Coordinates of C-alpha atoms in Angstrom, one line a residue:
X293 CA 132.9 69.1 -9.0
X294 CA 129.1 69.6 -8.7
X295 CA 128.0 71.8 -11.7
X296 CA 128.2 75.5 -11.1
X297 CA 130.5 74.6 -8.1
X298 CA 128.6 75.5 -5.4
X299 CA 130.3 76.0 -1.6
X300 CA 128.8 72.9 -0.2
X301 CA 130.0 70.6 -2.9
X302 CA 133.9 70.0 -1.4
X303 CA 132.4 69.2 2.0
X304 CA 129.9 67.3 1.3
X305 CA 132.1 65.2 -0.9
X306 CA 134.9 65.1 2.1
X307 CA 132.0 64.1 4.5
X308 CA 130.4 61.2 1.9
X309 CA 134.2 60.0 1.8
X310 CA 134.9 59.8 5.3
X311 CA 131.4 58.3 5.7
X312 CA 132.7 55.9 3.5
X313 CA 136.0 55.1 5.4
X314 CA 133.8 54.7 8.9
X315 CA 131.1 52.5 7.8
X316 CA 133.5 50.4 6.0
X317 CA 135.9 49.9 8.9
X318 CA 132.7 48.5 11.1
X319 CA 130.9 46.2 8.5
X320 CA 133.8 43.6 8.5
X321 CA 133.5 43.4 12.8
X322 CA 129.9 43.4 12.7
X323 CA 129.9 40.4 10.0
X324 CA 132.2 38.5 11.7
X325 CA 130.2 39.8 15.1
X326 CA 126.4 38.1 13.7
X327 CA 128.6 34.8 12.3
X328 CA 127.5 36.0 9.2
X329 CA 130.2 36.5 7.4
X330 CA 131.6 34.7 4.2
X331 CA 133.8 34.7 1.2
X332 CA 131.2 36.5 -1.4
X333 CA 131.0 39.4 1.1
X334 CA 134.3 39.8 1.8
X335 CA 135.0 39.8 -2.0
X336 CA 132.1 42.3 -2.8
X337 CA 133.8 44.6 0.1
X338 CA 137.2 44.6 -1.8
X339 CA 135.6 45.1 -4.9
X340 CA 133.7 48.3 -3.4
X341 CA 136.8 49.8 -1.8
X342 CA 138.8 49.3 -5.1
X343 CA 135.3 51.2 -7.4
X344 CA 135.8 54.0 -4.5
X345 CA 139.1 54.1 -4.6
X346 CA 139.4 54.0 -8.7
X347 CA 136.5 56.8 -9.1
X348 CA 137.8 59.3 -6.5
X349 CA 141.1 59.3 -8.2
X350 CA 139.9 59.5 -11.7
X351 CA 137.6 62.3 -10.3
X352 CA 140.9 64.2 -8.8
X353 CA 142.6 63.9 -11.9
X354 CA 139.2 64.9 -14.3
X355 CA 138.4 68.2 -12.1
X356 CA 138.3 71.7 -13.8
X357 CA 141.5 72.1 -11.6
X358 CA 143.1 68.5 -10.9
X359 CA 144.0 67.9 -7.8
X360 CA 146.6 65.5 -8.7
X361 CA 148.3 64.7 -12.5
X362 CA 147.1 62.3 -14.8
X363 CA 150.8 60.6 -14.5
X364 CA 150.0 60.3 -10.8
X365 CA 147.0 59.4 -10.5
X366 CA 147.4 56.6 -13.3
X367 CA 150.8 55.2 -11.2
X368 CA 148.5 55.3 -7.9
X369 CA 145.8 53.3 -9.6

């Protein structure tokens, strides 16, 4: 989706997404971990899953060639 497509731009965006998955699986633990966890952050962490979540399907469904159907991606969301 990077413009003039080059061949980096699908795997970088595959690696920034599983990036994504990874850290966000340890930052709960590691809260919890240091005792410093609370309700803010655990409502800021839902609210960035569900902005990741919302802008890589809008960005499937918005691609030169969608990956997935508008009708699809607006039932998923």
């Amino acid at each position: 989706l990077w413009p003039g497509n080059p061949w980096w731009a699908k795997p970088a965006a595959l690696a920034a997404l599983l990036a994504h998955l990874v850290l966000d699986g340890f930052d709960g633990p590691l809260a919890r971990h240091l005792g410093v966890d609370s309700r803010r952050g655990s409502f800021t962490d839902t609210l960035a899953d569900q902005i990741v979540v919302t802008a890589s399907t809008v960005t499937l469904m918005a691609a030169p060639q969608p990956a997935i159907s508008g009708w699809v991606g607006a039932v998923y969301l």
